[in-house]
Amino acid sequence: ILANGVQEISDVRSIGAWSLVALDFTALIVVDDIAAVRNDEAAILATVRHTGRAVIVDEGWRSGSLAAEIGMRLMEHCFDRLQAPVARVCTREVPIPYAAHLEQAALPSVEAIVEAARATMEAA
């Protein structure tokens, strides 16, 4: 199942955002952006078929983003294997501000990622 850009993580504390949910989950499978950029569709599909869940984090806007494309492909090819809706955590659809504190407010946050992961895991 695991290919270039895909790794199974047994210690969730090794990933920054996931350290907040370490008590709730014991393992994660992470598909990094290199697999997505290379369009390693087989690795992404195999991972979602294996877990039945997906949370896509993208610093692009939700509309017309890489997250939207990956989510659509998951729906086309993995719909019958999904145990929860595909979740997307994306940048707010505003121009990225120059001020660092405003930029951080626009980008996907750790809290938003954790919230999406928890909602995905709690879905029936």
PDB file of C-alpha atoms in Angstrom:
ATOM      1  CA  ILE A   1       0.000   0.000   0.000  1.00  0.00           C
ATOM      2  CA  LEU A   2       2.721   2.463   0.901  1.00  0.00           C
ATOM      3  CA  ALA A   3       4.505   4.152  -1.999  1.00  0.00           C
ATOM      4  CA  ASN A   4       6.704   7.199  -2.569  1.00  0.00           C
ATOM      5  CA  GLY A   5       5.360  10.066  -0.536  1.00  0.00           C
ATOM      6  CA  VAL A   6       3.273   7.793   1.702  1.00  0.00           C
ATOM      7  CA  GLN A   7       4.328   6.722   5.144  1.00  0.00           C
ATOM      8  CA  GLU A   8       2.659   4.981   8.018  1.00  0.00           C
ATOM      9  CA  ILE A   9       3.147   6.790  11.279  1.00  0.00           C
ATOM     10  CA  SER A  10       2.909   4.796  14.488  1.00  0.00           C
ATOM     11  CA  ASP A  11       3.939   7.650  16.770  1.00  0.00           C
ATOM     12  CA  VAL A  12       1.497  10.437  15.999  1.00  0.00           C
ATOM     13  CA  ARG A  13       3.499  12.835  18.161  1.00  0.00           C
ATOM     14  CA  SER A  14       6.070  12.913  15.358  1.00  0.00           C
ATOM     15  CA  ILE A  15       3.724  15.063  13.277  1.00  0.00           C
ATOM     16  CA  GLY A  16       3.070  18.544  14.663  1.00  0.00           C
ATOM     17  CA  ALA A  17      -0.683  18.865  14.127  1.00  0.00           C
ATOM     18  CA  TRP A  18      -1.334  15.318  15.152  1.00  0.00           C
ATOM     19  CA  SER A  19       0.361  15.714  18.519  1.00  0.00           C
ATOM     20  CA  LEU A  20      -2.872  17.244  19.818  1.00  0.00           C
ATOM     21  CA  VAL A  21      -4.846  14.103  18.970  1.00  0.00           C
ATOM     22  CA  ALA A  22      -2.250  11.589  20.149  1.00  0.00           C
ATOM     23  CA  LEU A  23      -4.586  10.285  22.819  1.00  0.00           C
ATOM     24  CA  ASP A  24      -7.386   9.650  20.323  1.00  0.00           C
ATOM     25  CA  PHE A  25      -5.526   7.889  17.521  1.00  0.00           C
ATOM     26  CA  THR A  26      -2.767   5.316  17.571  1.00  0.00           C
ATOM     27  CA  ALA A  27      -1.691   5.401  13.920  1.00  0.00           C
ATOM     28  CA  LEU A  28      -1.965   7.600  10.848  1.00  0.00           C
ATOM     29  CA  ILE A  29      -1.141   7.197   7.210  1.00  0.00           C
ATOM     30  CA  VAL A  30       0.173  10.421   5.731  1.00  0.00           C
ATOM     31  CA  VAL A  31       0.259  11.139   2.008  1.00  0.00           C
ATOM     32  CA  ASP A  32       2.566  14.093   1.572  1.00  0.00           C
ATOM     33  CA  ASP A  33       2.401  16.798  -1.049  1.00  0.00           C
ATOM     34  CA  ILE A  34       5.057  15.152  -3.201  1.00  0.00           C
ATOM     35  CA  ALA A  35       2.706  12.251  -3.949  1.00  0.00           C
ATOM     36  CA  ALA A  36      -0.039  14.730  -4.784  1.00  0.00           C
ATOM     37  CA  VAL A  37       2.213  16.863  -6.988  1.00  0.00           C
ATOM     38  CA  ARG A  38       3.456  13.802  -8.850  1.00  0.00           C
ATOM     39  CA  ASN A  39      -0.171  12.833  -9.114  1.00  0.00           C
ATOM     40  CA  ASP A  40       0.570   9.461  -7.539  1.00  0.00           C
ATOM     41  CA  GLU A  41      -3.103   8.625  -7.703  1.00  0.00           C
ATOM     42  CA  ALA A  42      -2.570   4.929  -7.042  1.00  0.00           C
ATOM     43  CA  ALA A  43      -0.880   5.611  -3.690  1.00  0.00           C
ATOM     44  CA  ILE A  44      -3.545   8.084  -2.602  1.00  0.00           C
ATOM     45  CA  LEU A  45      -6.403   5.766  -3.598  1.00  0.00           C
ATOM     46  CA  ALA A  46      -4.795   2.735  -1.953  1.00  0.00           C
ATOM     47  CA  THR A  47      -4.324   4.663   1.274  1.00  0.00           C
ATOM     48  CA  VAL A  48      -7.946   5.816   1.403  1.00  0.00           C
ATOM     49  CA  ARG A  49      -9.228   2.357   0.505  1.00  0.00           C
ATOM     50  CA  HIS A  50      -7.152   1.010   3.393  1.00  0.00           C
ATOM     51  CA  THR A  51      -8.346   3.546   6.000  1.00  0.00           C
ATOM     52  CA  GLY A  52     -11.810   4.422   4.696  1.00  0.00           C
ATOM     53  CA  ARG A  53     -11.219   8.058   5.629  1.00  0.00           C
ATOM     54  CA  ALA A  54      -9.472  11.147   4.260  1.00  0.00           C
ATOM     55  CA  VAL A  55      -8.637  14.611   5.533  1.00  0.00           C
ATOM     56  CA  ILE A  56      -7.047  16.768   2.850  1.00  0.00           C
ATOM     57  CA  VAL A  57      -5.010  19.767   4.015  1.00  0.00           C
ATOM     58  CA  ASP A  58      -4.165  22.323   1.348  1.00  0.00           C
ATOM     59  CA  GLU A  59      -2.841  25.874   1.565  1.00  0.00           C
ATOM     60  CA  GLY A  60      -4.837  26.685  -1.551  1.00  0.00           C
ATOM     61  CA  TRP A  61      -8.437  27.898  -1.566  1.00  0.00           C
ATOM     62  CA  ARG A  62     -11.212  25.294  -1.391  1.00  0.00           C
ATOM     63  CA  SER A  63     -12.577  26.347  -4.795  1.00  0.00           C
ATOM     64  CA  GLY A  64     -10.610  24.912  -7.699  1.00  0.00           C
ATOM     65  CA  SER A  65      -7.793  23.662  -5.486  1.00  0.00           C
ATOM     66  CA  LEU A  66      -5.649  20.554  -5.436  1.00  0.00           C
ATOM     67  CA  ALA A  67      -7.745  19.491  -2.430  1.00  0.00           C
ATOM     68  CA  ALA A  68     -10.902  19.724  -4.539  1.00  0.00           C
ATOM     69  CA  GLU A  69      -9.347  17.618  -7.294  1.00  0.00           C
ATOM     70  CA  ILE A  70      -8.076  14.943  -4.905  1.00  0.00           C
ATOM     71  CA  GLY A  71     -11.433  14.884  -3.109  1.00  0.00           C
ATOM     72  CA  MET A  72     -13.282  14.402  -6.393  1.00  0.00           C
ATOM     73  CA  ARG A  73     -11.000  11.547  -7.417  1.00  0.00           C
ATOM     74  CA  LEU A  74     -11.586   9.905  -4.062  1.00  0.00           C
ATOM     75  CA  MET A  75     -15.330  10.156  -4.593  1.00  0.00           C
ATOM     76  CA  GLU A  76     -15.023   8.708  -8.099  1.00  0.00           C
ATOM     77  CA  HIS A  77     -12.786   5.785  -7.154  1.00  0.00           C
ATOM     78  CA  CYS A  78     -13.302   5.103  -3.422  1.00  0.00           C
ATOM     79  CA  PHE A  79     -16.906   6.049  -2.727  1.00  0.00           C
ATOM     80  CA  ASP A  80     -17.910   2.519  -1.731  1.00  0.00           C
ATOM     81  CA  ARG A  81     -14.952   2.244   0.681  1.00  0.00           C
ATOM     82  CA  LEU A  82     -15.375   5.575   2.476  1.00  0.00           C
ATOM     83  CA  GLN A  83     -16.587   5.318   6.067  1.00  0.00           C
ATOM     84  CA  ALA A  84     -16.886   9.103   6.458  1.00  0.00           C
ATOM     85  CA  PRO A  85     -17.166  12.139   4.184  1.00  0.00           C
ATOM     86  CA  VAL A  86     -13.909  13.414   2.743  1.00  0.00           C
ATOM     87  CA  ALA A  87     -12.839  16.487   4.749  1.00  0.00           C
ATOM     88  CA  ARG A  88     -10.873  19.460   3.426  1.00  0.00           C
ATOM     89  CA  VAL A  89      -8.976  22.006   5.486  1.00  0.00           C
ATOM     90  CA  CYS A  90      -7.962  24.865   3.209  1.00  0.00           C
ATOM     91  CA  THR A  91      -6.881  28.492   3.270  1.00  0.00           C
ATOM     92  CA  ARG A  92      -9.674  31.004   3.747  1.00  0.00           C
ATOM     93  CA  GLU A  93     -10.790  32.392   0.413  1.00  0.00           C
ATOM     94  CA  VAL A  94      -9.256  35.828   0.879  1.00  0.00           C
ATOM     95  CA  PRO A  95      -6.121  37.397  -0.595  1.00  0.00           C
ATOM     96  CA  ILE A  96      -3.172  36.332   1.559  1.00  0.00           C
ATOM     97  CA  PRO A  97      -2.319  39.312   3.777  1.00  0.00           C
ATOM     98  CA  TYR A  98       1.219  40.683   4.048  1.00  0.00           C
ATOM     99  CA  ALA A  99       1.187  40.939   7.849  1.00  0.00           C
ATOM    100  CA  ALA A 100       2.427  37.668   9.377  1.00  0.00           C
ATOM    101  CA  HIS A 101      -0.293  37.428  12.022  1.00  0.00           C
ATOM    102  CA  LEU A 102      -3.025  37.921   9.417  1.00  0.00           C
ATOM    103  CA  GLU A 103      -1.360  35.421   7.088  1.00  0.00           C
ATOM    104  CA  GLN A 104      -1.397  32.810   9.871  1.00  0.00           C
ATOM    105  CA  ALA A 105      -5.089  33.524  10.468  1.00  0.00           C
ATOM    106  CA  ALA A 106      -5.855  32.829   6.794  1.00  0.00           C
ATOM    107  CA  LEU A 107      -3.860  29.580   6.481  1.00  0.00           C
ATOM    108  CA  PRO A 108      -5.044  26.160   7.719  1.00  0.00           C
ATOM    109  CA  SER A 109      -4.412  25.942  11.458  1.00  0.00           C
ATOM    110  CA  VAL A 110      -3.471  23.031  13.658  1.00  0.00           C
ATOM    111  CA  GLU A 111      -6.787  23.414  15.446  1.00  0.00           C
ATOM    112  CA  ALA A 112      -8.757  23.227  12.182  1.00  0.00           C
ATOM    113  CA  ILE A 113      -6.846  20.119  11.108  1.00  0.00           C
ATOM    114  CA  VAL A 114      -7.447  18.430  14.463  1.00  0.00           C
ATOM    115  CA  GLU A 115     -11.133  19.341  14.378  1.00  0.00           C
ATOM    116  CA  ALA A 116     -11.500  17.877  10.873  1.00  0.00           C
ATOM    117  CA  ALA A 117      -9.630  14.704  11.854  1.00  0.00           C
ATOM    118  CA  ARG A 118     -11.800  14.207  14.947  1.00  0.00           C
ATOM    119  CA  ALA A 119     -14.996  14.790  12.962  1.00  0.00           C
ATOM    120  CA  THR A 120     -13.867  12.295  10.332  1.00  0.00           C
ATOM    121  CA  MET A 121     -13.034   9.664  12.934  1.00  0.00           C
ATOM    122  CA  GLU A 122     -16.335  10.194  14.787  1.00  0.00           C
ATOM    123  CA  ALA A 123     -18.430   9.898  11.621  1.00  0.00           C
ATOM    124  CA  ALA A 124     -20.249   6.604  11.297  1.00  0.00           C
TER     125      ALA A 124
END
